[in-house]
Coordinates of C-alpha atoms in Angstrom, one line a residue:
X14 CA 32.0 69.5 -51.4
X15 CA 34.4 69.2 -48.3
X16 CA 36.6 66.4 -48.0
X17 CA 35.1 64.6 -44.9
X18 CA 37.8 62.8 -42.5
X19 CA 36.0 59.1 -41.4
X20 CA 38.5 58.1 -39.2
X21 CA 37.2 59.2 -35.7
X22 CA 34.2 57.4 -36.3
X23 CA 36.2 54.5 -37.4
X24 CA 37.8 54.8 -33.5
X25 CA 33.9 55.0 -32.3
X26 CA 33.2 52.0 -33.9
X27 CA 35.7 50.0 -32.2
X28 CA 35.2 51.6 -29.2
X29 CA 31.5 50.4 -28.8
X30 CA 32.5 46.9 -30.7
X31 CA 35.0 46.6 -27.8
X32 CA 32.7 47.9 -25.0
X33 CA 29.8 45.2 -26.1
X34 CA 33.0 41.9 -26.7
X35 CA 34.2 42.8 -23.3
X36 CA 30.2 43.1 -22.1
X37 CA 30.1 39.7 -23.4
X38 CA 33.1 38.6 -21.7
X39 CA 31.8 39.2 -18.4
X40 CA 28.1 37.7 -19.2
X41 CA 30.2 34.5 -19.7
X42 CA 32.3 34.9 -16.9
X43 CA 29.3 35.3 -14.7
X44 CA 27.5 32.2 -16.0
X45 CA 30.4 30.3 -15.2
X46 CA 31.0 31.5 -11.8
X47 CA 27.6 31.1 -11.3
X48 CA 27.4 27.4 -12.5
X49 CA 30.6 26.7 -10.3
X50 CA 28.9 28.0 -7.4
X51 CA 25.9 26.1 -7.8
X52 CA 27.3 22.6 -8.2
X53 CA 29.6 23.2 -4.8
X54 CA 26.1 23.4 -3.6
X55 CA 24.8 20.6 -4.7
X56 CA 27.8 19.0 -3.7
X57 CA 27.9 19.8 -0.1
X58 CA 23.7 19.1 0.8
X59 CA 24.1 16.6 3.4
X60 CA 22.3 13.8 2.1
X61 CA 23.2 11.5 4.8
X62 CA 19.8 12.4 7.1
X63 CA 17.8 8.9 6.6
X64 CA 21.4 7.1 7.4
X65 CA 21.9 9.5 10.4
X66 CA 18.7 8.2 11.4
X67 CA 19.0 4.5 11.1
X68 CA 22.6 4.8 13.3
X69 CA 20.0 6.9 16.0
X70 CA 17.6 4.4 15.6
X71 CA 20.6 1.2 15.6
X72 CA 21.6 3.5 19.4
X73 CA 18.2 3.3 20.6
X74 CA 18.1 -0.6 20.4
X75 CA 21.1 -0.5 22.2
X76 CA 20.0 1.8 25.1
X77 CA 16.5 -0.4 25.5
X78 CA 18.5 -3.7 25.5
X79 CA 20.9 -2.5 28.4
X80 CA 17.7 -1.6 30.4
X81 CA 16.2 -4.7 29.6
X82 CA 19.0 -6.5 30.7
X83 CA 19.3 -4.5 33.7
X84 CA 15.8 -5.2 34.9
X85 CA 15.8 -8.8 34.4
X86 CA 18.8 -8.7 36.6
X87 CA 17.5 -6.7 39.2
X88 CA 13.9 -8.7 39.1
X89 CA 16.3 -11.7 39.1
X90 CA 14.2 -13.2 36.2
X91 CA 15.2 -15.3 33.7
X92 CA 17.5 -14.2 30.4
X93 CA 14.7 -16.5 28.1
X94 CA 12.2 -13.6 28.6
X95 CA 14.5 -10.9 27.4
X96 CA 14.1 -12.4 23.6
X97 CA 10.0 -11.8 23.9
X98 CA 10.5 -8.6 25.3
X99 CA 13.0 -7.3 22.7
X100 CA 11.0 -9.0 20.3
X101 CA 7.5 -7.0 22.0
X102 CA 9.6 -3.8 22.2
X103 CA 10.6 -4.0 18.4
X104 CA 6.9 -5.0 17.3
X105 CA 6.1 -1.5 19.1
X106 CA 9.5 0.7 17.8
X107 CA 7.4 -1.0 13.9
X108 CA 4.2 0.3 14.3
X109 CA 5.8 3.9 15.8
X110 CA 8.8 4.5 12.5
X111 CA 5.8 2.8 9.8
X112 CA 3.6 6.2 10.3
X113 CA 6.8 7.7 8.7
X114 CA 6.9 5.2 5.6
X115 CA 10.2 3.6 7.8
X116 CA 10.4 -0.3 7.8
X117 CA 12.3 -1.7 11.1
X118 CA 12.8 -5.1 12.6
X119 CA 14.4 -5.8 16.0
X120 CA 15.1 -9.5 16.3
X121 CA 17.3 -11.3 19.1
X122 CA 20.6 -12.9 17.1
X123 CA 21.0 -16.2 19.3
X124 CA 18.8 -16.2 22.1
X125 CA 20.6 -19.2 23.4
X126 CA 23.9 -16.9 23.9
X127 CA 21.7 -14.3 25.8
X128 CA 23.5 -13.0 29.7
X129 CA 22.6 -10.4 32.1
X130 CA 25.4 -9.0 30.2
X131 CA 25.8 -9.3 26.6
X132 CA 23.3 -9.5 24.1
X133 CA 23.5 -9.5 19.6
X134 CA 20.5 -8.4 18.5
X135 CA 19.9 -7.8 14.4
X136 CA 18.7 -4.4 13.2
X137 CA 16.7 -3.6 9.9
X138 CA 16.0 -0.2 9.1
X139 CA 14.7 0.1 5.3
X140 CA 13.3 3.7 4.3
X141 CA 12.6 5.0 0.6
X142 CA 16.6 6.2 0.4
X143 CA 18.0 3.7 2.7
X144 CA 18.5 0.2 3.7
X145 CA 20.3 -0.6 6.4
X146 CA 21.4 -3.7 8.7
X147 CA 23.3 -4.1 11.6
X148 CA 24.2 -6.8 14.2
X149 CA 24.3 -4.8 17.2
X150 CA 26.3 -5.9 20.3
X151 CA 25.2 -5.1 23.8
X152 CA 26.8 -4.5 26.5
X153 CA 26.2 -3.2 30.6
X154 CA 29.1 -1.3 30.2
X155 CA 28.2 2.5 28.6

């Protein structure tokens, strides 16, 4: 019998045992890039929408106490009706945000303190993910 040299499938051999480590290598390498991507992702949702809507809602209190002011100058009524109206006006803004499972409340801070001018009304806007209160100062000026 011939004397049968093993050595170049020795070199095989550790060429595929390389091939399939390295293989490996880059499995892991994409897992982990792949991971890292993912949690950026999750890290960058804007989760910020109910409070973005609570600060639009907080500006729409605003903008409806400025016209109410501004018409009960103009009608040169009274400043003791502006606490009904903002009061009616919030009962109304409820019933409107509760057919989104949205809680508000629109109540006049110190009716007392109340000018054709200046105003503090107290904002409440509770959803699921947010609660959120405000004393909002009114003003004429824009």
């Amino acid at each position: 019998m011939a004397d049968v040299d093993v050595s170049g499938y020795d070199r095989g051999q550790m060429l595929l045992v390389g091939a399939f480590a390295l293989s490996l290598v880059f499995v892991a390498l994409a897992l982990l890039l792949n991971s890292a991507v993912y949690a950026e992702n999750l890290a960058t949702r804007s989760s910020g929408d109910d409070t973005q809507e609570a600060i639009e809602f907080s500006k729409e209190v605003r903008l409806t106490a400025r016209g109410i002011l501004a018409n009960l100058e103009s009608s040169s009524s009274d400043t003791s009706t502006f606490e009904p109206t903002m009061e009616s006006w919030g009962d109304r803004a409820a019933r409107h945000y509760a057919a989104d499972g949205v809680t508000v409340e629109v109540s006049v801070k110190n009716p007392s303190m109340v000018t054709y001018d200046s105003a503090e009304i107290r904002v409440t806007y509770r959803s699921a993910q947010v609660r959120y209160v405000a004393v909002v100062e009114v003003d004429r000026s824009p």
